[in-house]
């Protein structure tokens, strides 16, 4: 797909291609030699204009051996980010940045998708199959029409997620068409991030997991003003609480404690800072504070459908239909059914608010 857009001959991009050169790679070499010498040196053998195919493919689609974070083993890079950081370190912008950036825009053109055609953008999004925004886990990022609708040739208004450039294309224009620099995301997160170049969580490599977790903190001031029990929210009877991130195991009743202090038990400083920047840039705490109604439903359901109810009422019913499944797995299925989500961390990407639900249930269990 990308071969149609970058200014390189197909044989330099696709291993084993025997298509005759069209002169695109040679033209690109001349442009980069004059406008962006360090990128030229990375992509071409000096003085011969021969493409360093491994480097070009690494820039466009990642290293041949996938990083450890992608399930690979034995490769040079532990993460995809380390691959990108290596490329960036080898390709600093020259003194005349504007000329270099404009040159890259011709070689790696990206305009609201791939070139002028939206078909390939939709193809990529369907292939990635990212159902929920990986930055916020709040909003679906489903692509329509679906494969089934396309197969049936139905008329359908198109809709899709946005593609965020993790490394902003205005600063790293040579990464504008790099597959793993394109992160399917919701419009809100893409707009919030904009052209920010701060170190945040890179969804292809890492996540908050259970290191930074959602916690509910009672709104003691509101309870005093209404002369109500500040713990009524645990029964799903009020929304007098705050939704905040904390390090797993941290306990605090101070809702406006700085985030850095709430995450203090995350010992990896760099990882903790990436989490903090993600929370800040995507305004995650402000956005999740608007989900108090959903959290109240979670708390109410957990109060009425407790562990005893699940074990004595729900699991026996499920067992009648699923006789080959063990009791622990039946409990997991029952919990997913009762809370309309996927509580298994590996499946959070299938439903919005899955992490929120999982973290809150952990807190009150």
mmCIF file of C-alpha atoms in Angstrom:
data_model
loop_
_atom_site.group_PDB
_atom_site.id
_atom_site.type_symbol
_atom_site.label_atom_id
_atom_site.label_comp_id
_atom_site.label_asym_id
_atom_site.label_seq_id
_atom_site.Cartn_x
_atom_site.Cartn_y
_atom_site.Cartn_z
ATOM 1 C CA UNK A 1 0.000 0.000 0.000
ATOM 2 C CA UNK A 2 2.655 2.538 1.044
ATOM 3 C CA UNK A 3 4.630 1.928 -2.147
ATOM 4 C CA UNK A 4 2.038 4.023 -4.017
ATOM 5 C CA UNK A 5 2.790 7.118 -1.968
ATOM 6 C CA UNK A 6 6.480 7.307 -1.143
ATOM 7 C CA UNK A 7 8.904 8.553 -3.783
ATOM 8 C CA UNK A 8 10.877 5.326 -4.067
ATOM 9 C CA UNK A 9 10.889 2.547 -6.631
ATOM 10 C CA UNK A 10 8.816 -0.479 -5.651
ATOM 11 C CA UNK A 11 11.763 -2.872 -5.696
ATOM 12 C CA UNK A 12 13.442 -0.791 -2.971
ATOM 13 C CA UNK A 13 10.407 -1.134 -0.707
ATOM 14 C CA UNK A 14 9.073 -4.648 -1.286
ATOM 15 C CA UNK A 15 11.497 -7.569 -0.758
ATOM 16 C CA UNK A 16 11.769 -9.762 -3.854
ATOM 17 C CA UNK A 17 10.049 -7.320 -6.195
ATOM 18 C CA UNK A 18 11.440 -7.539 -9.724
ATOM 19 C CA UNK A 19 9.599 -4.500 -11.025
ATOM 20 C CA UNK A 20 11.850 -2.313 -13.152
ATOM 21 C CA UNK A 21 12.987 0.956 -11.558
ATOM 22 C CA UNK A 22 11.079 4.065 -12.569
ATOM 23 C CA UNK A 23 13.722 6.502 -11.452
ATOM 24 C CA UNK A 24 11.850 7.631 -8.340
ATOM 25 C CA UNK A 25 14.569 6.498 -5.935
ATOM 26 C CA UNK A 26 17.228 8.324 -7.948
ATOM 27 C CA UNK A 27 15.199 11.545 -7.933
ATOM 28 C CA UNK A 28 14.677 11.233 -4.191
ATOM 29 C CA UNK A 29 18.392 10.719 -3.623
ATOM 30 C CA UNK A 30 19.229 13.949 -5.441
ATOM 31 C CA UNK A 31 16.609 15.890 -3.494
ATOM 32 C CA UNK A 32 17.759 14.595 -0.110
ATOM 33 C CA UNK A 33 21.451 14.976 -0.868
ATOM 34 C CA UNK A 34 20.925 18.709 -1.313
ATOM 35 C CA UNK A 35 18.150 19.353 1.206
ATOM 36 C CA UNK A 36 18.520 16.811 4.001
ATOM 37 C CA UNK A 37 22.043 15.286 4.062
ATOM 38 C CA UNK A 38 21.631 13.208 7.239
ATOM 39 C CA UNK A 39 18.445 11.540 5.969
ATOM 40 C CA UNK A 40 20.165 10.974 2.626
ATOM 41 C CA UNK A 41 23.033 9.245 4.425
ATOM 42 C CA UNK A 42 20.567 7.053 6.335
ATOM 43 C CA UNK A 43 18.631 5.977 3.229
ATOM 44 C CA UNK A 44 21.313 5.888 0.527
ATOM 45 C CA UNK A 45 24.828 4.573 0.056
ATOM 46 C CA UNK A 46 26.969 7.668 -0.268
ATOM 47 C CA UNK A 47 28.049 8.679 -3.787
ATOM 48 C CA UNK A 48 26.181 5.795 -5.461
ATOM 49 C CA UNK A 49 22.540 6.752 -4.769
ATOM 50 C CA UNK A 50 21.848 3.068 -4.054
ATOM 51 C CA UNK A 51 18.987 2.675 -1.585
ATOM 52 C CA UNK A 52 19.798 1.105 1.764
ATOM 53 C CA UNK A 53 16.718 -1.087 1.546
ATOM 54 C CA UNK A 54 16.877 -2.390 5.108
ATOM 55 C CA UNK A 55 16.908 1.167 6.442
ATOM 56 C CA UNK A 56 14.069 2.281 4.159
ATOM 57 C CA UNK A 57 11.908 -0.661 5.188
ATOM 58 C CA UNK A 58 12.807 -0.102 8.845
ATOM 59 C CA UNK A 59 11.638 3.494 8.525
ATOM 60 C CA UNK A 60 8.379 2.574 6.780
ATOM 61 C CA UNK A 61 7.380 -0.671 8.494
ATOM 62 C CA UNK A 62 9.717 -1.332 11.409
ATOM 63 C CA UNK A 63 12.724 -3.651 11.714
ATOM 64 C CA UNK A 64 12.756 -7.071 10.025
ATOM 65 C CA UNK A 65 12.856 -8.801 13.408
ATOM 66 C CA UNK A 66 9.995 -7.462 15.496
ATOM 67 C CA UNK A 67 10.913 -5.859 18.843
ATOM 68 C CA UNK A 68 10.386 -7.731 22.102
ATOM 69 C CA UNK A 69 7.361 -5.520 22.840
ATOM 70 C CA UNK A 70 5.715 -6.941 19.694
ATOM 71 C CA UNK A 71 6.413 -10.539 20.640
ATOM 72 C CA UNK A 72 9.631 -10.781 18.670
ATOM 73 C CA UNK A 73 12.905 -12.104 20.021
ATOM 74 C CA UNK A 74 16.541 -11.833 19.112
ATOM 75 C CA UNK A 75 16.169 -8.476 17.390
ATOM 76 C CA UNK A 76 18.258 -5.363 17.894
ATOM 77 C CA UNK A 77 15.411 -3.319 19.378
ATOM 78 C CA UNK A 78 13.462 -4.125 22.524
ATOM 79 C CA UNK A 79 10.696 -1.680 21.587
ATOM 80 C CA UNK A 80 9.412 0.034 18.463
ATOM 81 C CA UNK A 81 10.101 3.360 20.141
ATOM 82 C CA UNK A 82 13.797 2.490 20.419
ATOM 83 C CA UNK A 83 13.764 1.814 16.660
ATOM 84 C CA UNK A 84 12.270 5.252 15.999
ATOM 85 C CA UNK A 85 14.603 6.971 18.454
ATOM 86 C CA UNK A 86 17.595 5.433 16.694
ATOM 87 C CA UNK A 87 16.378 6.709 13.312
ATOM 88 C CA UNK A 88 15.714 10.182 14.745
ATOM 89 C CA UNK A 89 19.182 10.344 16.306
ATOM 90 C CA UNK A 90 20.747 9.556 12.912
ATOM 91 C CA UNK A 91 18.627 12.079 10.986
ATOM 92 C CA UNK A 92 18.756 15.469 12.726
ATOM 93 C CA UNK A 93 17.287 18.325 10.715
ATOM 94 C CA UNK A 94 19.827 20.524 8.909
ATOM 95 C CA UNK A 95 20.225 24.230 9.545
ATOM 96 C CA UNK A 96 17.676 25.058 6.852
ATOM 97 C CA UNK A 97 14.841 23.115 8.466
ATOM 98 C CA UNK A 98 12.101 24.540 6.261
ATOM 99 C CA UNK A 99 13.697 23.305 3.028
ATOM 100 C CA UNK A 100 14.308 19.838 4.523
ATOM 101 C CA UNK A 101 10.732 19.540 5.811
ATOM 102 C CA UNK A 102 9.225 20.623 2.490
ATOM 103 C CA UNK A 103 11.444 18.137 0.691
ATOM 104 C CA UNK A 104 10.220 15.325 2.962
ATOM 105 C CA UNK A 105 6.609 16.311 2.373
ATOM 106 C CA UNK A 106 7.152 15.591 -1.327
ATOM 107 C CA UNK A 107 8.815 12.247 -0.637
ATOM 108 C CA UNK A 108 6.502 11.087 2.167
ATOM 109 C CA UNK A 109 3.198 12.874 1.378
ATOM 110 C CA UNK A 110 0.368 12.586 3.898
ATOM 111 C CA UNK A 111 -2.862 14.575 3.537
ATOM 112 C CA UNK A 112 -5.611 13.478 5.925
ATOM 113 C CA UNK A 113 -4.738 9.906 5.049
ATOM 114 C CA UNK A 114 -2.684 8.369 2.299
ATOM 115 C CA UNK A 115 -2.496 10.766 -0.608
ATOM 116 C CA UNK A 116 -5.784 11.771 -2.189
ATOM 117 C CA UNK A 117 -7.409 8.352 -1.871
ATOM 118 C CA UNK A 118 -9.296 7.463 1.295
ATOM 119 C CA UNK A 119 -9.504 3.778 0.317
ATOM 120 C CA UNK A 120 -6.058 2.887 1.633
ATOM 121 C CA UNK A 121 -6.635 4.736 4.898
ATOM 122 C CA UNK A 122 -9.783 2.689 5.456
ATOM 123 C CA UNK A 123 -7.909 -0.470 4.457
ATOM 124 C CA UNK A 124 -5.197 0.217 7.038
ATOM 125 C CA UNK A 125 -7.696 0.953 9.804
ATOM 126 C CA UNK A 126 -9.585 -2.262 9.076
ATOM 127 C CA UNK A 127 -6.327 -4.224 9.043
ATOM 128 C CA UNK A 128 -5.249 -2.769 12.401
ATOM 129 C CA UNK A 129 -8.748 -3.436 13.805
ATOM 130 C CA UNK A 130 -8.383 -1.068 16.757
ATOM 131 C CA UNK A 131 -11.925 -0.962 18.170
ATOM 132 C CA UNK A 132 -11.399 1.487 21.033
ATOM 133 C CA UNK A 133 -9.126 4.514 21.245
ATOM 134 C CA UNK A 134 -5.851 3.288 22.818
ATOM 135 C CA UNK A 135 -5.112 6.713 24.278
ATOM 136 C CA UNK A 136 -8.281 7.043 26.386
ATOM 137 C CA UNK A 137 -10.209 3.720 26.265
ATOM 138 C CA UNK A 138 -13.396 5.821 26.197
ATOM 139 C CA UNK A 139 -14.554 5.980 22.581
ATOM 140 C CA UNK A 140 -15.071 3.402 19.848
ATOM 141 C CA UNK A 141 -12.821 3.733 16.786
ATOM 142 C CA UNK A 142 -14.741 1.370 14.517
ATOM 143 C CA UNK A 143 -14.389 1.797 10.755
ATOM 144 C CA UNK A 144 -17.510 1.833 8.577
ATOM 145 C CA UNK A 145 -18.436 0.428 6.175
ATOM 146 C CA UNK A 146 -17.321 -2.910 7.583
ATOM 147 C CA UNK A 147 -15.750 -5.665 5.490
ATOM 148 C CA UNK A 148 -19.141 -7.403 5.391
ATOM 149 C CA UNK A 149 -20.908 -4.287 4.135
ATOM 150 C CA UNK A 150 -18.264 -3.805 1.477
ATOM 151 C CA UNK A 151 -18.645 -7.428 0.369
ATOM 152 C CA UNK A 152 -22.410 -6.965 -0.004
ATOM 153 C CA UNK A 153 -21.894 -3.701 -1.902
ATOM 154 C CA UNK A 154 -24.237 -1.835 0.423
ATOM 155 C CA UNK A 155 -24.531 1.926 0.321
ATOM 156 C CA UNK A 156 -23.163 3.300 3.576
ATOM 157 C CA UNK A 157 -21.892 6.622 4.857
ATOM 158 C CA UNK A 158 -18.230 6.188 5.702
ATOM 159 C CA UNK A 159 -16.819 6.921 9.133
ATOM 160 C CA UNK A 160 -13.494 6.110 10.700
ATOM 161 C CA UNK A 161 -11.040 6.842 13.456
ATOM 162 C CA UNK A 162 -8.334 9.436 12.979
ATOM 163 C CA UNK A 163 -4.696 8.474 12.499
ATOM 164 C CA UNK A 164 -2.501 10.249 15.014
ATOM 165 C CA UNK A 165 1.155 10.762 14.172
ATOM 166 C CA UNK A 166 2.832 9.726 17.407
ATOM 167 C CA UNK A 167 5.913 11.618 16.252
ATOM 168 C CA UNK A 168 4.413 14.822 14.778
ATOM 169 C CA UNK A 169 4.814 14.989 11.017
ATOM 170 C CA UNK A 170 5.645 18.697 11.126
ATOM 171 C CA UNK A 171 8.814 17.904 13.097
ATOM 172 C CA UNK A 172 9.565 14.399 11.780
ATOM 173 C CA UNK A 173 8.220 14.563 8.199
ATOM 174 C CA UNK A 174 10.097 11.432 7.125
ATOM 175 C CA UNK A 175 7.916 9.442 9.575
ATOM 176 C CA UNK A 176 4.655 10.738 8.076
ATOM 177 C CA UNK A 177 3.930 7.390 6.386
ATOM 178 C CA UNK A 178 5.649 5.060 8.858
ATOM 179 C CA UNK A 179 3.077 2.423 9.754
ATOM 180 C CA UNK A 180 3.926 2.247 13.431
ATOM 181 C CA UNK A 181 3.976 6.022 13.760
ATOM 182 C CA UNK A 182 0.272 6.015 12.850
ATOM 183 C CA UNK A 183 -1.957 5.389 15.879
ATOM 184 C CA UNK A 184 -5.710 4.914 15.290
ATOM 185 C CA UNK A 185 -7.378 7.191 17.806
ATOM 186 C CA UNK A 186 -10.577 9.068 18.546
ATOM 187 C CA UNK A 187 -11.001 12.633 17.320
ATOM 188 C CA UNK A 188 -10.923 14.035 20.868
ATOM 189 C CA UNK A 189 -7.555 12.504 21.740
ATOM 190 C CA UNK A 190 -6.060 13.395 18.373
ATOM 191 C CA UNK A 191 -7.142 17.012 18.825
ATOM 192 C CA UNK A 192 -5.905 17.125 22.423
ATOM 193 C CA UNK A 193 -2.503 15.784 21.426
ATOM 194 C CA UNK A 194 -2.158 17.881 18.283
ATOM 195 C CA UNK A 195 1.501 18.370 17.397
ATOM 196 C CA UNK A 196 2.741 17.740 20.959
ATOM 197 C CA UNK A 197 6.173 16.158 21.008
ATOM 198 C CA UNK A 198 6.271 15.261 24.687
ATOM 199 C CA UNK A 199 7.111 11.757 25.835
ATOM 200 C CA UNK A 200 3.830 9.909 26.414
ATOM 201 C CA UNK A 201 2.737 6.279 26.494
ATOM 202 C CA UNK A 202 3.227 4.724 23.042
ATOM 203 C CA UNK A 203 0.295 2.301 22.642
ATOM 204 C CA UNK A 204 2.107 -0.187 20.394
ATOM 205 C CA UNK A 205 4.765 -0.800 23.066
ATOM 206 C CA UNK A 206 3.235 -0.205 26.479
ATOM 207 C CA UNK A 207 0.182 0.785 28.525
ATOM 208 C CA UNK A 208 -0.806 1.941 32.006
ATOM 209 C CA UNK A 209 -1.760 -1.683 32.776
ATOM 210 C CA UNK A 210 -2.251 -2.115 36.524
ATOM 211 C CA UNK A 211 0.578 0.264 37.390
ATOM 212 C CA UNK A 212 -1.488 3.454 37.193
ATOM 213 C CA UNK A 213 -5.068 2.657 38.156
ATOM 214 C CA UNK A 214 -8.371 4.491 38.457
ATOM 215 C CA UNK A 215 -9.493 5.096 42.016
ATOM 216 C CA UNK A 216 -12.604 6.729 43.440
ATOM 217 C CA UNK A 217 -12.148 9.306 46.208
ATOM 218 C CA UNK A 218 -15.167 10.476 48.269
ATOM 219 C CA UNK A 219 -16.208 14.109 47.902
ATOM 220 C CA UNK A 220 -16.200 14.880 51.622
ATOM 221 C CA UNK A 221 -17.099 18.538 51.153
ATOM 222 C CA UNK A 222 -20.264 17.726 49.172
ATOM 223 C CA UNK A 223 -21.255 15.111 51.758
ATOM 224 C CA UNK A 224 -20.896 17.610 54.608
ATOM 225 C CA UNK A 225 -22.958 20.204 52.752
ATOM 226 C CA UNK A 226 -25.744 17.693 52.131
ATOM 227 C CA UNK A 227 -25.314 16.079 55.562
ATOM 228 C CA UNK A 228 -25.117 12.674 53.916
ATOM 229 C CA UNK A 229 -22.984 9.619 54.552
ATOM 230 C CA UNK A 230 -19.771 10.139 52.529
ATOM 231 C CA UNK A 231 -19.644 6.396 51.798
ATOM 232 C CA UNK A 232 -23.107 6.168 50.227
ATOM 233 C CA UNK A 233 -21.478 6.212 46.816
ATOM 234 C CA UNK A 234 -20.156 2.697 47.495
ATOM 235 C CA UNK A 235 -23.762 1.476 47.338
ATOM 236 C CA UNK A 236 -24.360 3.285 44.066
ATOM 237 C CA UNK A 237 -26.563 5.865 45.784
ATOM 238 C CA UNK A 238 -24.671 9.046 44.888
ATOM 239 C CA UNK A 239 -22.048 10.530 42.594
ATOM 240 C CA UNK A 240 -20.294 12.398 45.379
ATOM 241 C CA UNK A 241 -16.810 11.223 44.482
ATOM 242 C CA UNK A 242 -13.836 12.007 42.255
ATOM 243 C CA UNK A 243 -12.211 9.700 39.708
ATOM 244 C CA UNK A 244 -8.426 9.909 39.851
ATOM 245 C CA UNK A 245 -5.328 7.959 38.846
ATOM 246 C CA UNK A 246 -3.091 6.453 41.516
ATOM 247 C CA UNK A 247 -0.202 4.077 41.626
ATOM 248 C CA UNK A 248 -1.424 0.576 42.383
ATOM 249 C CA UNK A 249 -1.405 0.183 46.153
ATOM 250 C CA UNK A 250 -1.491 3.922 46.864
ATOM 251 C CA UNK A 251 -4.307 5.196 49.111
ATOM 252 C CA UNK A 252 -5.341 8.839 49.432
ATOM 253 C CA UNK A 253 -8.453 10.853 50.289
ATOM 254 C CA UNK A 254 -6.996 14.047 48.789
ATOM 255 C CA UNK A 255 -8.461 14.430 45.319
ATOM 256 C CA UNK A 256 -6.275 17.389 44.338
ATOM 257 C CA UNK A 257 -2.977 15.811 45.379
ATOM 258 C CA UNK A 258 -0.507 16.307 42.486
ATOM 259 C CA UNK A 259 -0.486 13.355 40.113
ATOM 260 C CA UNK A 260 3.259 12.868 40.560
ATOM 261 C CA UNK A 261 2.688 12.230 44.278
ATOM 262 C CA UNK A 262 -0.146 9.794 43.571
ATOM 263 C CA UNK A 263 2.111 7.785 41.238
ATOM 264 C CA UNK A 264 5.149 7.852 43.507
ATOM 265 C CA UNK A 265 5.287 4.058 43.884
ATOM 266 C CA UNK A 266 6.008 3.616 40.145
ATOM 267 C CA UNK A 267 9.773 3.337 40.456
ATOM 268 C CA UNK A 268 10.671 3.637 36.765
ATOM 269 C CA UNK A 269 10.979 7.429 36.509
ATOM 270 C CA UNK A 270 10.801 7.565 32.715
ATOM 271 C CA UNK A 271 7.713 5.332 32.567
ATOM 272 C CA UNK A 272 6.009 7.328 35.340
ATOM 273 C CA UNK A 273 6.682 10.591 33.509
ATOM 274 C CA UNK A 274 5.199 9.171 30.298
ATOM 275 C CA UNK A 275 2.058 8.222 32.213
ATOM 276 C CA UNK A 276 1.853 11.701 33.759
ATOM 277 C CA UNK A 277 2.202 13.374 30.356
ATOM 278 C CA UNK A 278 -0.454 11.094 28.863
ATOM 279 C CA UNK A 279 -2.889 11.946 31.657
ATOM 280 C CA UNK A 280 -2.127 15.645 31.207
ATOM 281 C CA UNK A 281 -2.204 15.881 27.394
ATOM 282 C CA UNK A 282 -5.316 13.752 26.911
ATOM 283 C CA UNK A 283 -7.023 15.359 29.946
ATOM 284 C CA UNK A 284 -7.901 11.882 31.152
ATOM 285 C CA UNK A 285 -8.894 12.779 34.703
ATOM 286 C CA UNK A 286 -11.120 15.628 33.534
ATOM 287 C CA UNK A 287 -12.750 13.392 30.946
ATOM 288 C CA UNK A 288 -13.249 10.445 33.283
ATOM 289 C CA UNK A 289 -14.746 12.692 35.946
ATOM 290 C CA UNK A 290 -17.651 13.006 33.490
ATOM 291 C CA UNK A 291 -18.263 9.252 33.785
ATOM 292 C CA UNK A 292 -19.567 9.300 37.364
ATOM 293 C CA UNK A 293 -22.947 7.944 36.271
ATOM 294 C CA UNK A 294 -21.252 4.908 34.749
ATOM 295 C CA UNK A 295 -19.149 4.416 37.883
ATOM 296 C CA UNK A 296 -22.280 4.650 40.034
ATOM 297 C CA UNK A 297 -23.781 1.824 37.943
ATOM 298 C CA UNK A 298 -20.635 -0.245 38.477
ATOM 299 C CA UNK A 299 -20.773 0.308 42.246
ATOM 300 C CA UNK A 300 -24.502 -0.425 42.465
ATOM 301 C CA UNK A 301 -24.247 -3.603 40.395
ATOM 302 C CA UNK A 302 -21.320 -4.846 42.451
ATOM 303 C CA UNK A 303 -23.234 -4.183 45.686
ATOM 304 C CA UNK A 304 -26.308 -6.130 44.610
ATOM 305 C CA UNK A 305 -24.555 -8.787 42.510
ATOM 306 C CA UNK A 306 -21.815 -9.667 44.937
ATOM 307 C CA UNK A 307 -19.468 -12.638 44.993
ATOM 308 C CA UNK A 308 -22.005 -14.870 46.750
ATOM 309 C CA UNK A 309 -24.717 -14.052 44.200
ATOM 310 C CA UNK A 310 -22.385 -14.754 41.287
ATOM 311 C CA UNK A 311 -21.222 -18.075 42.724
ATOM 312 C CA UNK A 312 -24.623 -19.347 43.877
ATOM 313 C CA UNK A 313 -26.961 -17.946 41.208
ATOM 314 C CA UNK A 314 -25.167 -16.935 38.026
ATOM 315 C CA UNK A 315 -22.489 -19.616 37.723
ATOM 316 C CA UNK A 316 -24.932 -22.569 38.043
ATOM 317 C CA UNK A 317 -27.033 -21.081 35.224
ATOM 318 C CA UNK A 318 -23.964 -20.633 33.046
ATOM 319 C CA UNK A 319 -22.775 -24.138 33.867
ATOM 320 C CA UNK A 320 -25.927 -25.580 32.313
ATOM 321 C CA UNK A 321 -24.871 -24.066 28.981
ATOM 322 C CA UNK A 322 -21.102 -24.370 29.354
ATOM 323 C CA UNK A 323 -20.414 -27.699 31.020
ATOM 324 C CA UNK A 324 -16.811 -27.939 29.871
ATOM 325 C CA UNK A 325 -15.750 -24.672 31.508
ATOM 326 C CA UNK A 326 -14.213 -24.501 34.986
ATOM 327 C CA UNK A 327 -15.640 -22.466 37.855
ATOM 328 C CA UNK A 328 -12.991 -19.717 37.677
ATOM 329 C CA UNK A 329 -13.641 -19.130 33.990
ATOM 330 C CA UNK A 330 -17.394 -19.159 34.623
ATOM 331 C CA UNK A 331 -16.908 -16.408 37.221
ATOM 332 C CA UNK A 332 -14.972 -14.336 34.692
ATOM 333 C CA UNK A 333 -17.730 -14.771 32.104
ATOM 334 C CA UNK A 334 -20.366 -13.860 34.702
ATOM 335 C CA UNK A 335 -18.508 -10.678 35.654
ATOM 336 C CA UNK A 336 -18.179 -9.634 32.002
ATOM 337 C CA UNK A 337 -21.916 -10.191 31.545
ATOM 338 C CA UNK A 338 -22.920 -8.265 34.659
ATOM 339 C CA UNK A 339 -20.723 -5.267 33.875
ATOM 340 C CA UNK A 340 -21.096 -5.276 30.067
ATOM 341 C CA UNK A 341 -17.370 -5.203 29.465
ATOM 342 C CA UNK A 342 -14.181 -7.251 29.270
ATOM 343 C CA UNK A 343 -12.345 -7.283 32.595
ATOM 344 C CA UNK A 344 -9.374 -9.288 31.318
ATOM 345 C CA UNK A 345 -6.578 -6.794 30.700
ATOM 346 C CA UNK A 346 -5.738 -8.432 27.368
ATOM 347 C CA UNK A 347 -9.257 -7.580 26.142
ATOM 348 C CA UNK A 348 -9.614 -3.991 27.347
ATOM 349 C CA UNK A 349 -9.248 -2.813 23.773
ATOM 350 C CA UNK A 350 -12.579 -4.400 22.797
ATOM 351 C CA UNK A 351 -14.888 -2.204 24.902
ATOM 352 C CA UNK A 352 -14.821 1.421 26.093
ATOM 353 C CA UNK A 353 -14.288 2.015 29.826
ATOM 354 C CA UNK A 354 -12.944 -1.514 30.354
ATOM 355 C CA UNK A 355 -9.921 -0.338 32.324
ATOM 356 C CA UNK A 356 -12.067 1.968 34.440
ATOM 357 C CA UNK A 357 -14.469 -0.866 35.260
ATOM 358 C CA UNK A 358 -11.684 -3.327 36.034
ATOM 359 C CA UNK A 359 -9.806 -0.880 38.267
ATOM 360 C CA UNK A 360 -12.895 0.197 40.226
ATOM 361 C CA UNK A 361 -13.939 -3.412 40.820
ATOM 362 C CA UNK A 362 -10.436 -4.165 42.065
ATOM 363 C CA UNK A 363 -10.653 -1.222 44.462
ATOM 364 C CA UNK A 364 -13.931 -2.277 46.089
ATOM 365 C CA UNK A 365 -13.332 -6.040 46.080
#
